[in-house]
XYZ file of C-alpha atoms in Angstrom:
179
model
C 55.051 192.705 -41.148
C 57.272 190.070 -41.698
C 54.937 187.463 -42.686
C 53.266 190.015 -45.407
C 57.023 189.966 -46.385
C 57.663 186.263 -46.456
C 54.223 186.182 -48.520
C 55.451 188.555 -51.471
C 58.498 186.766 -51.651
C 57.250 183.223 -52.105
C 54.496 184.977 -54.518
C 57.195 187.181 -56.745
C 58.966 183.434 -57.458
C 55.908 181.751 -57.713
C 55.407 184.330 -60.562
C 58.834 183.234 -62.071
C 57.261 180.142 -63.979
C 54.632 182.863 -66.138
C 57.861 185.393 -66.907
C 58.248 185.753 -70.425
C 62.016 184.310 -70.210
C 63.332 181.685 -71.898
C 62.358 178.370 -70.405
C 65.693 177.415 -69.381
C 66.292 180.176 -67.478
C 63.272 179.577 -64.917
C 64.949 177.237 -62.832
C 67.610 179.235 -61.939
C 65.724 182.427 -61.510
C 63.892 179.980 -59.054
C 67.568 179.145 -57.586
C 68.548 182.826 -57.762
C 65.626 184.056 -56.029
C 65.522 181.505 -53.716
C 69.049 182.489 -52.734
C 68.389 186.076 -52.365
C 65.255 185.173 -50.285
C 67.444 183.506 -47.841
C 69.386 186.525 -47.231
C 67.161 189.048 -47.283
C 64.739 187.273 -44.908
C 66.880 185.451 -42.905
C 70.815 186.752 -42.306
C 69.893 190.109 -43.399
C 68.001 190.430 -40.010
C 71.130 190.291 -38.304
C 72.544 193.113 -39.810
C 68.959 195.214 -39.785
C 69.044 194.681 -36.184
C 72.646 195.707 -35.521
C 72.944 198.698 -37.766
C 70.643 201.833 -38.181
C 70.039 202.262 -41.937
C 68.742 204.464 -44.078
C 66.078 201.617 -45.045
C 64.056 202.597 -41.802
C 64.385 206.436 -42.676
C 63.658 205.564 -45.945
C 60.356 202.982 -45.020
C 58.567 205.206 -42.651
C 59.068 208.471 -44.344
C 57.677 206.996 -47.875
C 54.624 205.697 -45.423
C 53.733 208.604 -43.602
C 53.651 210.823 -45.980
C 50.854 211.594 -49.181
C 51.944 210.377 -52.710
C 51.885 213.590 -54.919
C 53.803 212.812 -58.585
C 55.441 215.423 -59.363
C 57.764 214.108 -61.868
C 61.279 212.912 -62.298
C 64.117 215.525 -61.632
C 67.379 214.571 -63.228
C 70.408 214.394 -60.371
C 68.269 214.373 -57.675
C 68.234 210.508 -57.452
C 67.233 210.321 -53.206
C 64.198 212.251 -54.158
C 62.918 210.661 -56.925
C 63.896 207.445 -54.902
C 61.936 208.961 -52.520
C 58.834 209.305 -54.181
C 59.126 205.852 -56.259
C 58.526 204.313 -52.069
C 55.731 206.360 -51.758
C 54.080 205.553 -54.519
C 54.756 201.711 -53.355
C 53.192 202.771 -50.278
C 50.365 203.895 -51.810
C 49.342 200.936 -53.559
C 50.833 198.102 -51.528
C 50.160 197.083 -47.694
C 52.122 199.303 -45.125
C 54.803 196.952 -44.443
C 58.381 196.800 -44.438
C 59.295 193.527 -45.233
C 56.843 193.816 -48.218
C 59.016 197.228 -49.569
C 62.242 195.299 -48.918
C 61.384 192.422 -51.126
C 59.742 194.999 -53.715
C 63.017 196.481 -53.745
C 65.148 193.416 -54.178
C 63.247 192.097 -56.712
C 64.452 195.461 -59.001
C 67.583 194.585 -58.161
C 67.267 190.978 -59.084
C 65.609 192.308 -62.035
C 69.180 194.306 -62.464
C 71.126 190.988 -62.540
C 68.987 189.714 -64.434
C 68.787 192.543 -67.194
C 72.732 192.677 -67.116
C 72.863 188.661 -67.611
C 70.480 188.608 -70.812
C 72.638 192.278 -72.261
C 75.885 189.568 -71.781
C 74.903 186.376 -73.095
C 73.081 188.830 -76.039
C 76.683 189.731 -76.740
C 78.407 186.251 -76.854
C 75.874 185.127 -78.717
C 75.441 181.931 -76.269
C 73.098 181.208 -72.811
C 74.938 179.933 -70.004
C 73.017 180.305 -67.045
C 76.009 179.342 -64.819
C 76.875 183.169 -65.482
C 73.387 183.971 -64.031
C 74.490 182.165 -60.782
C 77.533 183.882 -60.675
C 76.152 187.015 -60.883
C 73.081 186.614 -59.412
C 74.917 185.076 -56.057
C 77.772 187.165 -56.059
C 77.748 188.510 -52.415
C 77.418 192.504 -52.993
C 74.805 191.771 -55.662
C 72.745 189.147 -53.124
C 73.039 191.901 -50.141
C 73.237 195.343 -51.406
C 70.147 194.674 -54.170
C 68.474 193.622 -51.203
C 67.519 196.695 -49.352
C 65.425 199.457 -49.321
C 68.032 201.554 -51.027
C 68.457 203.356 -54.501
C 71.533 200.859 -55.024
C 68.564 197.879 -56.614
C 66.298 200.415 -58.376
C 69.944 201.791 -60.026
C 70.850 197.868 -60.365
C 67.332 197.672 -62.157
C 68.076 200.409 -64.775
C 71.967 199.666 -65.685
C 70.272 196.527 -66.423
C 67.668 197.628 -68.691
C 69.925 200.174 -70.275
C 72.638 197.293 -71.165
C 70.215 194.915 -72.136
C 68.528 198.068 -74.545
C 72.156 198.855 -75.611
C 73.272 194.792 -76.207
C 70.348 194.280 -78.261
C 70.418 197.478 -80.163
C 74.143 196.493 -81.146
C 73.529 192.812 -82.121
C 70.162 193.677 -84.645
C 70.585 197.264 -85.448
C 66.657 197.454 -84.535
C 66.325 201.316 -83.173
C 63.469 200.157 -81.032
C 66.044 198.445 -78.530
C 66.937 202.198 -77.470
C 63.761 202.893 -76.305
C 65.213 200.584 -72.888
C 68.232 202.011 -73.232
C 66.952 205.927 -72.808
């Protein structure tokens, strides 16, 4: 299980050098990943194996149980949480090492998203801000888990990143990310 997990990982920022980013922000998505790698496969452990978390509940609910979409319901964020896992469990191997690094990489996404929305706004890049925010402790270990807190990371993201480029063109189709 973990291997499988170790494997995704170093695949997911392998995949880093084809994003469609700017260039110089690869090599710190590299660092950032890197970084979040280390915690959620190494001192992450720690605390996996000293606390009972919802992750587990989470991991082996979403894997014993039959993918049926239904659709999203509005305020009723642990279910549709719920069945986002089980479609991941569906289509991915049945491990939970693998779901934990599908899950931070939404919430690196997140930091990501709300980076790009930022520097959008100031009209600059500095990826020194990416660093910051991409290794500020809460966003390195709570966008790390299997919890809703990185898929919710992933979509304040996308909606500030919709919203910052809406306001800086006036182009309508940046509220399509934003909705």
């Amino acid at each position: 299980d973990y291997a499988l997990g170790v494997i995704w990982a170093i695949g997911l920022g392998f995949s880093i050098i084809f994003w469609p980013v700017p260039e110089g922000d690869k090599k710190p998505l590299i660092m950032g990943w890197l970084a979040k790698c280390i915690v959620m496969l190494g001192f992450m452990l720690y605390y996996e194996y000293s606390y009972d978390t919802d992750s587990f509940g989470y991991f082996f609910a979403s894997s014993r149980s039959e993918f049926l979409w239904d659709g999203w319901i509005f305020g009723d964020g642990t279910r549709n949480f719920f069945q986002l896992l089980c479609l991941h469990s569906s289509i991915f191997p049945d491990s939970f090492h693998w779901m934990k690094v599908s899950c931070a990489l939404l919430g690196f996404l997140g930091v990501y998203l709300c980076y790009r929305a930022a520097m959008r706004l100031l009209m600059k890049n500095d990826t020194r801000v990416f660093l910051v925010l991409a290794l500020y402790p809460s966003n390195l270990f709570w966008s790390s888990i299997i919890s809703k807190d990185p898929v919710t990371l992933f979509f304040v993201g996308l909606y500030a990143f919709g919203v910052a480029c809406w306001y800086s063109t006036a182009r309508l189709v940046y509220l399509f990310p934003a909705l």
